[in-house]
mmCIF file of C-alpha atoms in Angstrom:
data_model
loop_
_atom_site.group_PDB
_atom_site.id
_atom_site.type_symbol
_atom_site.label_atom_id
_atom_site.label_comp_id
_atom_site.label_asym_id
_atom_site.label_seq_id
_atom_site.Cartn_x
_atom_site.Cartn_y
_atom_site.Cartn_z
ATOM 1 C CA MET A 1 -10.286 71.854 -44.815
ATOM 2 C CA ALA A 2 -6.817 70.325 -45.550
ATOM 3 C CA GLY A 3 -6.811 67.225 -43.916
ATOM 4 C CA LYS A 4 -9.946 66.262 -43.412
ATOM 5 C CA ARG A 5 -11.139 62.932 -44.615
ATOM 6 C CA ASP A 6 -14.706 62.106 -46.428
ATOM 7 C CA TYR A 7 -17.172 61.389 -44.238
ATOM 8 C CA TYR A 8 -18.299 58.271 -46.468
ATOM 9 C CA GLU A 9 -14.994 57.195 -45.760
ATOM 10 C CA VAL A 10 -14.455 57.788 -42.216
ATOM 11 C CA LEU A 11 -17.568 55.652 -41.481
ATOM 12 C CA GLY A 12 -16.510 52.924 -44.022
ATOM 13 C CA VAL A 13 -19.864 52.805 -45.764
ATOM 14 C CA ASP A 14 -21.461 53.625 -49.845
ATOM 15 C CA LYS A 15 -21.986 56.781 -50.710
ATOM 16 C CA LYS A 16 -25.688 55.661 -51.510
ATOM 17 C CA ALA A 17 -25.539 54.181 -47.765
ATOM 18 C CA SER A 18 -29.218 53.562 -46.024
ATOM 19 C CA LEU A 19 -29.487 55.883 -42.501
ATOM 20 C CA GLU A 20 -29.396 51.853 -40.734
ATOM 21 C CA GLU A 21 -26.120 51.141 -42.754
ATOM 22 C CA ILE A 22 -24.546 54.915 -41.542
ATOM 23 C CA LYS A 23 -25.987 54.049 -37.841
ATOM 24 C CA LYS A 24 -24.272 50.599 -37.753
ATOM 25 C CA ALA A 25 -20.988 51.993 -39.364
ATOM 26 C CA TYR A 26 -21.308 54.375 -36.629
ATOM 27 C CA ARG A 27 -21.975 51.991 -33.678
ATOM 28 C CA LYS A 28 -18.863 49.642 -34.609
ATOM 29 C CA ILE A 29 -16.427 52.565 -34.969
ATOM 30 C CA ALA A 30 -17.686 54.978 -31.420
ATOM 31 C CA MET A 31 -17.658 51.488 -29.450
ATOM 32 C CA ALA A 32 -14.410 50.176 -30.447
ATOM 33 C CA ASN A 33 -12.654 53.959 -30.023
ATOM 34 C CA HIS A 34 -14.721 55.157 -27.413
ATOM 35 C CA PRO A 35 -11.768 56.875 -24.823
ATOM 36 C CA ASP A 36 -13.428 55.221 -21.905
ATOM 37 C CA ARG A 37 -12.071 52.179 -23.655
ATOM 38 C CA ASN A 38 -8.575 53.324 -24.645
ATOM 39 C CA PRO A 39 -6.989 55.668 -21.920
ATOM 40 C CA ASP A 40 -4.654 57.750 -23.098
ATOM 41 C CA ASN A 41 -4.699 57.251 -26.773
ATOM 42 C CA LYS A 42 -5.119 59.777 -28.731
ATOM 43 C CA GLU A 43 -5.358 58.043 -31.746
ATOM 44 C CA ALA A 44 -8.238 56.303 -30.540
ATOM 45 C CA GLU A 45 -10.311 59.503 -29.342
ATOM 46 C CA GLU A 46 -9.265 61.483 -32.617
ATOM 47 C CA ARG A 47 -10.980 58.224 -34.542
ATOM 48 C CA PHE A 48 -14.028 58.905 -32.379
ATOM 49 C CA LYS A 49 -14.389 62.512 -32.819
ATOM 50 C CA GLU A 50 -14.287 61.608 -36.372
ATOM 51 C CA ALA A 51 -16.818 59.293 -36.688
ATOM 52 C CA THR A 52 -18.834 61.238 -34.523
ATOM 53 C CA GLU A 53 -19.128 64.328 -36.656
ATOM 54 C CA ALA A 54 -19.628 62.037 -39.682
ATOM 55 C CA TYR A 55 -22.265 60.479 -38.180
ATOM 56 C CA GLU A 56 -24.250 63.853 -37.217
ATOM 57 C CA ILE A 57 -23.970 65.320 -40.767
ATOM 58 C CA LEU A 58 -24.735 61.651 -42.940
ATOM 59 C CA SER A 59 -27.363 60.911 -40.416
ATOM 60 C CA ASP A 60 -29.273 64.249 -41.047
ATOM 61 C CA ASP A 61 -31.045 64.193 -44.554
ATOM 62 C CA LYS A 62 -30.384 67.837 -45.306
ATOM 63 C CA LYS A 63 -27.091 67.921 -43.886
ATOM 64 C CA ARG A 64 -26.155 65.309 -45.941
ATOM 65 C CA SER A 65 -27.600 66.738 -49.211
ATOM 66 C CA MET A 66 -25.563 69.735 -48.492
ATOM 67 C CA TYR A 67 -22.390 67.885 -47.944
ATOM 68 C CA ASP A 68 -22.696 66.008 -50.852
ATOM 69 C CA GLN A 69 -23.714 69.078 -53.266
ATOM 70 C CA TYR A 70 -21.050 71.686 -51.681
ATOM 71 C CA GLY A 71 -18.591 69.027 -49.527
ATOM 72 C CA PHE A 72 -17.332 70.450 -46.431
ATOM 73 C CA SER A 73 -18.090 74.033 -47.174
ATOM 74 C CA GLY A 74 -21.671 73.131 -47.164
ATOM 75 C CA VAL A 75 -21.937 71.642 -43.883
ATOM 76 C CA GLU A 76 -19.024 74.440 -42.027
ATOM 77 C CA GLY A 77 -20.871 75.285 -38.641
ATOM 78 C CA ALA A 78 -23.215 72.059 -38.572
ATOM 79 C CA GLY A 79 -21.391 70.312 -36.556
ATOM 80 C CA GLY A 80 -19.110 71.056 -32.743
ATOM 81 C CA ALA A 81 -19.519 71.169 -29.199
ATOM 82 C CA GLY A 82 -23.172 71.130 -28.153
ATOM 83 C CA ASN A 83 -24.242 70.547 -31.551
ATOM 84 C CA TYR A 84 -24.370 66.941 -31.840
ATOM 85 C CA SER A 85 -28.064 66.481 -31.880
ATOM 86 C CA ASN A 86 -28.513 63.602 -33.766
ATOM 87 C CA VAL A 87 -25.961 61.289 -31.730
ATOM 88 C CA TYR A 88 -27.666 62.317 -28.889
ATOM 89 C CA ARG A 89 -30.833 61.030 -30.017
ATOM 90 C CA ASP A 90 -29.642 57.952 -31.416
ATOM 91 C CA PHE A 91 -26.605 56.886 -29.007
ATOM 92 C CA SER A 92 -27.091 58.490 -25.661
ATOM 93 C CA ASP A 93 -29.178 55.711 -24.130
ATOM 94 C CA ILE A 94 -26.972 53.070 -25.635
ATOM 95 C CA PHE A 95 -23.751 54.245 -24.275
ATOM 96 C CA GLY A 96 -25.004 55.054 -21.174
ATOM 97 C CA ASP A 97 -26.035 51.283 -20.189
ATOM 98 C CA MET A 98 -22.852 50.224 -20.735
ATOM 99 C CA GLY A 99 -21.481 52.687 -18.218
ATOM 100 C CA PHE A 100 -20.155 55.266 -20.093
ATOM 101 C CA GLY A 101 -21.457 57.708 -17.767
ATOM 102 C CA SER A 102 -23.028 61.053 -19.112
ATOM 103 C CA PHE A 103 -23.017 60.483 -22.956
ATOM 104 C CA SER A 104 -23.675 64.407 -23.220
ATOM 105 C CA ASP A 105 -21.187 65.538 -20.854
ATOM 106 C CA MET A 106 -19.016 63.059 -22.536
ATOM 107 C CA ILE A 107 -19.483 64.595 -26.192
ATOM 108 C CA ASN A 108 -19.553 68.185 -24.909
ATOM 109 C CA ASN A 109 -16.309 67.877 -23.143
ATOM 110 C CA ILE A 110 -14.250 65.904 -25.920
ATOM 111 C CA PHE A 111 -14.991 68.529 -28.362
ATOM 112 C CA SER A 112 -14.465 71.322 -26.562
ATOM 113 C CA GLY A 113 -10.840 69.528 -25.567
ATOM 114 C CA GLY A 114 -11.790 69.359 -21.966
ATOM 115 C CA PHE A 115 -12.264 65.228 -22.037
ATOM 116 C CA THR A 116 -10.209 63.197 -20.266
ATOM 117 C CA HIS A 117 -10.813 59.809 -19.188
ATOM 118 C CA SER A 118 -11.894 57.350 -16.380
ATOM 119 C CA GLY A 119 -10.441 54.618 -15.303
ATOM 120 C CA TYR A 120 -9.137 52.767 -11.691
ATOM 121 C CA SER A 121 -6.004 54.027 -9.238
ATOM 122 C CA ASN A 122 -4.941 51.906 -6.713
ATOM 123 C CA GLY A 123 -7.761 49.785 -6.912
ATOM 124 C CA GLY A 124 -10.120 52.363 -7.096
ATOM 125 C CA TYR A 125 -12.363 54.221 -9.639
ATOM 126 C CA TYR A 126 -11.478 57.766 -10.529
ATOM 127 C CA SER A 127 -12.971 60.192 -12.564
ATOM 128 C CA SER A 128 -10.571 62.902 -14.338
ATOM 129 C CA GLN A 129 -13.443 64.556 -16.364
ATOM 130 C CA ALA A 130 -13.047 67.720 -14.741
ATOM 131 C CA GLN A 131 -14.742 70.165 -16.727
ATOM 132 C CA GLY A 132 -18.032 72.013 -15.573
ATOM 133 C CA ALA A 133 -21.199 72.391 -17.598
ATOM 134 C CA SER A 134 -21.489 75.139 -20.107
ATOM 135 C CA LEU A 135 -24.690 76.995 -19.405
ATOM 136 C CA ARG A 136 -27.546 78.881 -21.630
ATOM 137 C CA HIS A 137 -28.945 82.153 -20.921
ATOM 138 C CA ASP A 138 -31.283 83.726 -22.783
ATOM 139 C CA ILE A 139 -32.035 87.559 -23.536
ATOM 140 C CA ALA A 140 -34.576 89.934 -25.674
ATOM 141 C CA ILE A 141 -33.702 92.859 -26.893
ATOM 142 C CA ASP A 142 -35.499 95.413 -29.180
ATOM 143 C CA LEU A 143 -35.164 96.219 -32.731
ATOM 144 C CA ALA A 144 -33.259 99.203 -31.965
ATOM 145 C CA THR A 145 -30.905 97.856 -29.681
ATOM 146 C CA ALA A 146 -29.979 95.310 -32.211
ATOM 147 C CA ILE A 147 -28.962 97.836 -35.144
ATOM 148 C CA LYS A 148 -27.134 100.250 -32.771
ATOM 149 C CA GLY A 149 -25.549 97.947 -30.191
ATOM 150 C CA THR A 150 -25.242 98.090 -26.714
ATOM 151 C CA LYS A 151 -23.897 96.474 -23.652
ATOM 152 C CA VAL A 152 -26.676 94.367 -21.568
ATOM 153 C CA GLU A 153 -26.320 93.034 -17.870
ATOM 154 C CA VAL A 154 -27.112 89.349 -17.443
ATOM 155 C CA ALA A 155 -27.756 87.720 -14.334
ATOM 156 C CA TYR A 156 -27.727 84.124 -13.564
ATOM 157 C CA SER A 157 -26.230 81.688 -11.240
ATOM 158 C CA ARG A 158 -23.893 78.963 -11.754
ATOM 159 C CA TYR A 159 -21.783 76.409 -9.562
ATOM 160 C CA VAL A 160 -18.214 77.496 -8.537
ATOM 161 C CA LYS A 161 -15.682 75.482 -6.266
ATOM 162 C CA CYS A 162 -16.045 75.077 -2.953
ATOM 163 C CA SER A 163 -13.852 77.627 -0.945
ATOM 164 C CA SER A 164 -14.566 75.477 2.163
ATOM 165 C CA CYS A 165 -13.582 72.270 1.302
ATOM 166 C CA SER A 166 -11.534 72.928 -2.132
ATOM 167 C CA GLY A 167 -13.694 71.239 -4.032
ATOM 168 C CA THR A 168 -13.646 67.561 -2.137
ATOM 169 C CA GLY A 169 -16.997 67.500 -1.014
ATOM 170 C CA ALA A 170 -15.623 66.320 2.283
ATOM 171 C CA ALA A 171 -15.589 68.637 5.666
ATOM 172 C CA ALA A 172 -12.709 69.531 7.504
ATOM 173 C CA GLY A 173 -10.553 66.425 9.348
ATOM 174 C CA SER A 174 -12.592 64.347 7.663
ATOM 175 C CA THR A 175 -11.562 61.836 4.554
ATOM 176 C CA ARG A 176 -13.065 60.069 1.848
ATOM 177 C CA LYS A 177 -13.726 56.032 1.893
ATOM 178 C CA LYS A 178 -14.717 53.501 -1.028
ATOM 179 C CA CYS A 179 -18.424 53.506 -1.498
ATOM 180 C CA PRO A 180 -20.340 50.444 -0.204
ATOM 181 C CA THR A 181 -22.420 50.170 -2.981
ATOM 182 C CA CYS A 182 -19.778 49.666 -5.728
ATOM 183 C CA GLY A 183 -17.166 48.581 -3.772
ATOM 184 C CA GLY A 184 -15.040 51.406 -5.551
ATOM 185 C CA SER A 185 -15.483 50.477 -8.670
ATOM 186 C CA GLY A 186 -17.574 53.466 -9.540
ATOM 187 C CA TYR A 187 -20.080 51.600 -11.540
ATOM 188 C CA SER A 188 -22.894 48.937 -10.914
ATOM 189 C CA VAL A 189 -23.760 45.488 -13.079
ATOM 190 C CA ARG A 190 -27.027 44.069 -13.428
ATOM 191 C CA SER A 191 -27.143 40.739 -15.080
ATOM 192 C CA ASN A 192 -29.687 39.935 -17.741
ATOM 193 C CA GLY A 193 -29.978 36.616 -18.690
ATOM 194 C CA PHE A 194 -26.925 35.743 -20.295
ATOM 195 C CA PHE A 195 -25.989 39.617 -20.615
ATOM 196 C CA GLN A 196 -24.620 41.963 -17.914
ATOM 197 C CA MET A 197 -25.072 45.748 -18.447
ATOM 198 C CA ARG A 198 -22.742 48.095 -16.247
ATOM 199 C CA SER A 199 -23.976 51.570 -15.128
ATOM 200 C CA THR A 200 -22.779 54.334 -13.202
ATOM 201 C CA CYS A 201 -23.149 53.983 -9.249
ATOM 202 C CA PRO A 202 -25.984 55.795 -7.910
ATOM 203 C CA THR A 203 -24.263 56.310 -4.811
ATOM 204 C CA CYS A 204 -21.230 57.715 -5.334
ATOM 205 C CA GLY A 205 -22.241 58.942 -9.069
ATOM 206 C CA GLY A 206 -19.159 56.956 -10.676
ATOM 207 C CA GLU A 207 -16.486 58.455 -8.691
ATOM 208 C CA GLY A 208 -15.894 55.528 -6.456
ATOM 209 C CA THR A 209 -15.547 56.981 -3.484
ATOM 210 C CA VAL A 210 -18.050 58.599 -0.698
ATOM 211 C CA VAL A 211 -17.340 61.250 1.919
ATOM 212 C CA ASP A 212 -17.019 60.130 5.582
ATOM 213 C CA LYS A 213 -18.369 63.822 6.986
ATOM 214 C CA PRO A 214 -19.935 66.030 3.869
ATOM 215 C CA CYS A 215 -18.824 69.643 4.223
ATOM 216 C CA PRO A 216 -21.695 71.528 5.330
ATOM 217 C CA ASP A 217 -21.787 74.489 2.720
ATOM 218 C CA CYS A 218 -21.845 72.328 -0.034
ATOM 219 C CA SER A 219 -23.409 69.201 1.041
ATOM 220 C CA GLY A 220 -20.807 66.840 -0.265
ATOM 221 C CA LYS A 221 -21.033 67.881 -3.959
ATOM 222 C CA GLY A 222 -17.213 70.066 -3.561
ATOM 223 C CA VAL A 223 -19.427 72.991 -5.791
ATOM 224 C CA VAL A 224 -22.067 75.598 -4.485
ATOM 225 C CA ARG A 225 -24.423 77.947 -6.275
ATOM 226 C CA LYS A 226 -23.443 81.322 -6.884
ATOM 227 C CA LYS A 227 -25.126 84.521 -8.299
ATOM 228 C CA GLU A 228 -23.410 86.052 -10.975
ATOM 229 C CA LYS A 229 -23.660 89.521 -13.028
ATOM 230 C CA LEU A 230 -21.885 90.334 -16.316
ATOM 231 C CA LEU A 231 -21.922 92.817 -19.144
ATOM 232 C CA VAL A 232 -22.472 91.462 -22.728
ATOM 233 C CA ASP A 233 -21.408 93.552 -25.544
ATOM 234 C CA ILE A 234 -24.319 93.110 -28.322
ATOM 235 C CA GLN A 235 -22.647 94.303 -31.531
ATOM 236 C CA PRO A 236 -24.337 96.333 -34.133
ATOM 237 C CA GLY A 237 -26.147 94.339 -36.363
ATOM 238 C CA ILE A 238 -26.791 91.372 -33.847
ATOM 239 C CA ALA A 239 -29.871 89.241 -35.131
ATOM 240 C CA SER A 240 -32.467 87.232 -33.584
ATOM 241 C CA GLY A 241 -30.792 83.544 -33.253
ATOM 242 C CA SER A 242 -27.429 84.773 -32.410
ATOM 243 C CA ARG A 243 -25.210 82.926 -29.786
ATOM 244 C CA ILE A 244 -22.472 84.788 -27.989
ATOM 245 C CA LEU A 245 -19.629 82.746 -26.400
ATOM 246 C CA ILE A 246 -18.285 83.871 -22.995
ATOM 247 C CA ARG A 247 -15.849 81.545 -21.670
ATOM 248 C CA GLY A 248 -15.291 79.996 -18.639
ATOM 249 C CA MET A 249 -18.178 81.276 -16.892
ATOM 250 C CA GLY A 250 -20.457 78.221 -16.717
ATOM 251 C CA ASP A 251 -20.543 75.926 -14.087
ATOM 252 C CA GLU A 252 -17.141 74.760 -12.569
ATOM 253 C CA SER A 253 -16.290 70.993 -11.519
ATOM 254 C CA PRO A 254 -15.171 70.444 -8.020
ATOM 255 C CA GLN A 255 -11.230 70.792 -9.363
ATOM 256 C CA GLY A 256 -12.260 74.298 -10.632
ATOM 257 C CA ASN A 257 -12.501 73.885 -14.333
ATOM 258 C CA ALA A 258 -15.142 76.092 -15.746
ATOM 259 C CA GLY A 259 -17.904 75.342 -18.738
ATOM 260 C CA ASP A 260 -18.690 78.209 -20.698
ATOM 261 C CA LEU A 261 -21.532 80.536 -21.053
ATOM 262 C CA TYR A 262 -23.789 80.783 -24.462
ATOM 263 C CA VAL A 263 -25.964 83.788 -24.422
ATOM 264 C CA TYR A 264 -28.683 83.460 -26.858
ATOM 265 C CA ILE A 265 -30.574 86.779 -28.429
ATOM 266 C CA THR A 266 -33.749 87.173 -29.462
ATOM 267 C CA VAL A 267 -34.879 90.480 -31.564
ATOM 268 C CA LYS A 268 -38.140 91.327 -30.270
ATOM 269 C CA GLU A 269 -40.679 93.271 -33.365
ATOM 270 C CA ASN A 270 -41.000 96.469 -33.893
ATOM 271 C CA ARG A 271 -43.658 98.138 -34.458
ATOM 272 C CA ASN A 272 -43.148 100.398 -37.534
ATOM 273 C CA PHE A 273 -39.608 98.820 -38.915
ATOM 274 C CA VAL A 274 -39.067 95.218 -40.150
ATOM 275 C CA ARG A 275 -35.669 93.985 -40.659
ATOM 276 C CA SER A 276 -35.049 91.457 -43.327
ATOM 277 C CA GLY A 277 -31.187 90.125 -44.411
ATOM 278 C CA ASN A 278 -29.280 93.776 -43.770
ATOM 279 C CA ASP A 279 -32.152 95.717 -45.314
ATOM 280 C CA LEU A 280 -34.930 97.793 -43.344
ATOM 281 C CA TYR A 281 -38.420 98.513 -44.641
ATOM 282 C CA CYS A 282 -40.733 100.745 -43.150
ATOM 283 C CA LYS A 283 -44.261 102.118 -44.289
ATOM 284 C CA MET A 284 -44.972 106.148 -44.638
ATOM 285 C CA PRO A 285 -48.273 108.028 -45.200
ATOM 286 C CA ILE A 286 -48.514 111.084 -47.337
ATOM 287 C CA ASP A 287 -51.681 112.652 -48.278
ATOM 288 C CA VAL A 288 -52.875 113.269 -51.940
ATOM 289 C CA VAL A 289 -51.165 117.016 -52.573
ATOM 290 C CA GLN A 290 -47.706 115.344 -51.968
ATOM 291 C CA ALA A 291 -48.397 112.557 -53.663
ATOM 292 C CA ALA A 292 -49.157 114.691 -56.598
ATOM 293 C CA LEU A 293 -47.187 117.437 -56.048
ATOM 294 C CA GLY A 294 -43.958 116.059 -54.477
ATOM 295 C CA ASP A 295 -42.683 117.306 -51.021
ATOM 296 C CA THR A 296 -39.861 116.508 -49.145
ATOM 297 C CA VAL A 297 -40.470 115.363 -45.323
ATOM 298 C CA GLU A 298 -38.596 114.574 -42.406
ATOM 299 C CA PHE A 299 -38.918 111.373 -40.064
ATOM 300 C CA GLU A 300 -36.874 109.883 -36.969
ATOM 301 C CA HIS A 301 -34.850 106.572 -37.919
ATOM 302 C CA ILE A 302 -35.472 103.692 -35.710
ATOM 303 C CA THR A 303 -32.052 104.760 -34.283
ATOM 304 C CA GLY A 304 -33.005 108.234 -33.418
ATOM 305 C CA GLU A 305 -31.558 110.264 -36.166
ATOM 306 C CA LYS A 306 -33.389 112.568 -38.357
ATOM 307 C CA LEU A 307 -33.338 111.773 -41.805
ATOM 308 C CA ARG A 308 -35.124 114.074 -44.360
ATOM 309 C CA ILE A 309 -36.658 112.375 -47.860
ATOM 310 C CA GLU A 310 -37.796 113.502 -51.119
ATOM 311 C CA ILE A 311 -40.963 112.465 -52.189
ATOM 312 C CA PRO A 312 -41.640 112.456 -56.126
ATOM 313 C CA ALA A 313 -44.520 114.139 -57.728
ATOM 314 C CA GLY A 314 -46.813 111.548 -58.654
ATOM 315 C CA SER A 315 -45.938 109.027 -56.253
ATOM 316 C CA THR A 316 -48.784 106.532 -55.425
ATOM 317 C CA THR A 317 -49.418 104.163 -52.701
ATOM 318 C CA ASP A 318 -46.510 101.201 -52.211
ATOM 319 C CA LYS A 319 -44.364 102.946 -54.159
ATOM 320 C CA MET A 320 -40.539 102.053 -52.659
ATOM 321 C CA LEU A 321 -38.206 104.632 -51.746
ATOM 322 C CA ARG A 322 -34.406 103.623 -50.846
ATOM 323 C CA PHE A 323 -32.388 105.251 -48.701
ATOM 324 C CA LYS A 324 -29.060 103.962 -49.076
ATOM 325 C CA GLY A 325 -26.734 102.808 -46.399
ATOM 326 C CA LYS A 326 -29.369 103.832 -43.738
ATOM 327 C CA GLY A 327 -30.311 99.775 -42.866
ATOM 328 C CA ALA A 328 -28.104 97.493 -40.515
ATOM 329 C CA LEU A 329 -24.958 96.533 -39.901
ATOM 330 C CA SER A 330 -23.927 92.833 -40.912
ATOM 331 C CA GLU A 331 -24.343 90.421 -38.160
ATOM 332 C CA GLY A 332 -22.154 91.531 -35.688
ATOM 333 C CA GLY A 333 -20.481 94.440 -37.993
ATOM 334 C CA LYS A 334 -18.039 91.522 -38.972
ATOM 335 C CA LEU A 335 -17.985 92.741 -42.965
ATOM 336 C CA PHE A 336 -18.817 96.483 -42.337
ATOM 337 C CA ALA A 337 -21.494 96.461 -45.117
ATOM 338 C CA LYS A 338 -24.576 98.072 -44.067
ATOM 339 C CA GLY A 339 -27.793 97.507 -45.685
ATOM 340 C CA ASP A 340 -30.207 99.783 -46.915
ATOM 341 C CA LEU A 341 -34.179 101.099 -45.592
ATOM 342 C CA TYR A 342 -36.708 100.849 -47.901
ATOM 343 C CA ILE A 343 -39.872 103.437 -47.201
ATOM 344 C CA LYS A 344 -42.949 102.297 -48.877
ATOM 345 C CA LEU A 345 -45.502 104.989 -49.608
ATOM 346 C CA TYR A 346 -49.227 105.082 -48.441
ATOM 347 C CA VAL A 347 -51.434 107.529 -50.241
ATOM 348 C CA THR A 348 -54.248 108.867 -47.080
ATOM 349 C CA THR A 349 -57.662 110.065 -48.071
ATOM 350 C CA PRO A 350 -58.842 112.983 -45.934
ATOM 351 C CA THR A 351 -62.141 112.123 -44.059
ATOM 352 C CA SER A 352 -62.824 115.127 -42.794
ATOM 353 C CA LEU A 353 -62.836 118.235 -44.571
ATOM 354 C CA SER A 354 -64.380 121.994 -44.149
ATOM 355 C CA SER A 355 -66.647 123.618 -46.936
ATOM 356 C CA ARG A 356 -63.706 125.047 -48.356
ATOM 357 C CA GLY A 357 -61.897 121.829 -48.573
ATOM 358 C CA LYS A 358 -64.909 120.091 -50.485
ATOM 359 C CA GLU A 359 -65.210 123.310 -52.742
ATOM 360 C CA LEU A 360 -61.549 122.989 -53.627
ATOM 361 C CA LEU A 361 -61.746 119.371 -54.088
ATOM 362 C CA LYS A 362 -64.353 119.413 -56.744
ATOM 363 C CA MET A 363 -62.466 122.260 -58.480
ATOM 364 C CA LEU A 364 -59.490 119.709 -58.644
ATOM 365 C CA LYS A 365 -61.970 117.218 -60.054
ATOM 366 C CA ASP A 366 -62.699 119.355 -62.889
ATOM 367 C CA GLU A 367 -59.009 119.683 -63.765
ATOM 368 C CA ILE A 368 -57.712 116.024 -63.813
ATOM 369 C CA PRO A 369 -58.685 113.150 -66.452
ATOM 370 C CA ASN A 370 -62.078 111.645 -65.932
ATOM 371 C CA ASN A 371 -62.056 108.419 -64.309
ATOM 372 C CA GLU A 372 -65.928 107.265 -64.369
ATOM 373 C CA LYS A 373 -65.508 103.692 -66.171
ATOM 374 C CA PRO A 374 -62.243 102.470 -64.585
ATOM 375 C CA THR A 375 -60.143 99.734 -66.215
ATOM 376 C CA LEU A 376 -59.756 96.888 -63.647
ATOM 377 C CA MET A 377 -56.218 96.042 -63.083
ATOM 378 C CA PRO A 378 -54.715 92.635 -62.417
ATOM 379 C CA ILE A 379 -53.505 91.655 -58.649
ATOM 380 C CA SER A 380 -50.413 91.920 -58.000
#
């Protein structure tokens, strides 16, 4: 984390600052260093990014507490492109009303390195924000698949650059002309007393130009829908809630620059096995004879592997047996450390006995200690 400035220092607030003070400080810095107000100014862009990251952490009680206790290591991974939920919630309406376009798109692009500014060229408005939107796709897999890993086909649709018009949105032989609504500025102005509010032009979407004759294939959008199929590699040990990043497979912009695809994993519950961290838990029924005398039993693991385990003599219900190294890999197998399999025993009582069976049990009763006056046990 070398080179990073303290978040309180970035916003110029005291460590005991209230949320309102933090919000006010961020708004001031963000307005002054917004990329649209500082085209081609890398220093201003860096200050904007730095302040946005600081605000996201300090405006969240949980993240702020972790940062106060452990510094940057306590909030590593808490920020990042697409994860600035507090900033979206608190400021998207403010910046949007000021004519800065889609605040969420701007945040996503600036932190993924794809942000470029909008401005004026030859008297007309242009937008050089050429990064397509990132997409999310959710898939559900069973626990066995999550433990073993596999490849899963993902089918979805995304926008790609229109090949008919090369992304211009104009039909062959036609041209783009200045937007009649905004006069080429890319924004509209609303007056409210002494105040003026600027917002993106609804006709041209901030481009400043409209097509004379729209491309028939993309209806002037410059992009068309395309169905995609991908094989996604599910690493052994992946956990529910994990996210797989596939770069460049999100929506394309008319300029051909694509966002990313995020595949979110949900692991479905299993009837016989439960995962906790890297360990697996299951429950095995045994009869009273196996419990009393002990036994060696074979069973099928969730992976399909046949395992043999020794049941000690005198085992009781809820006795836990450990099978070392038969759990799950750490998520994605990154640490190459496997958990263990824990087997909880459950002693079953026979409910249907033959006459001979009943006779033998009566004989057994005479051989075991009398339990006519049981002593109550504490509830655990």
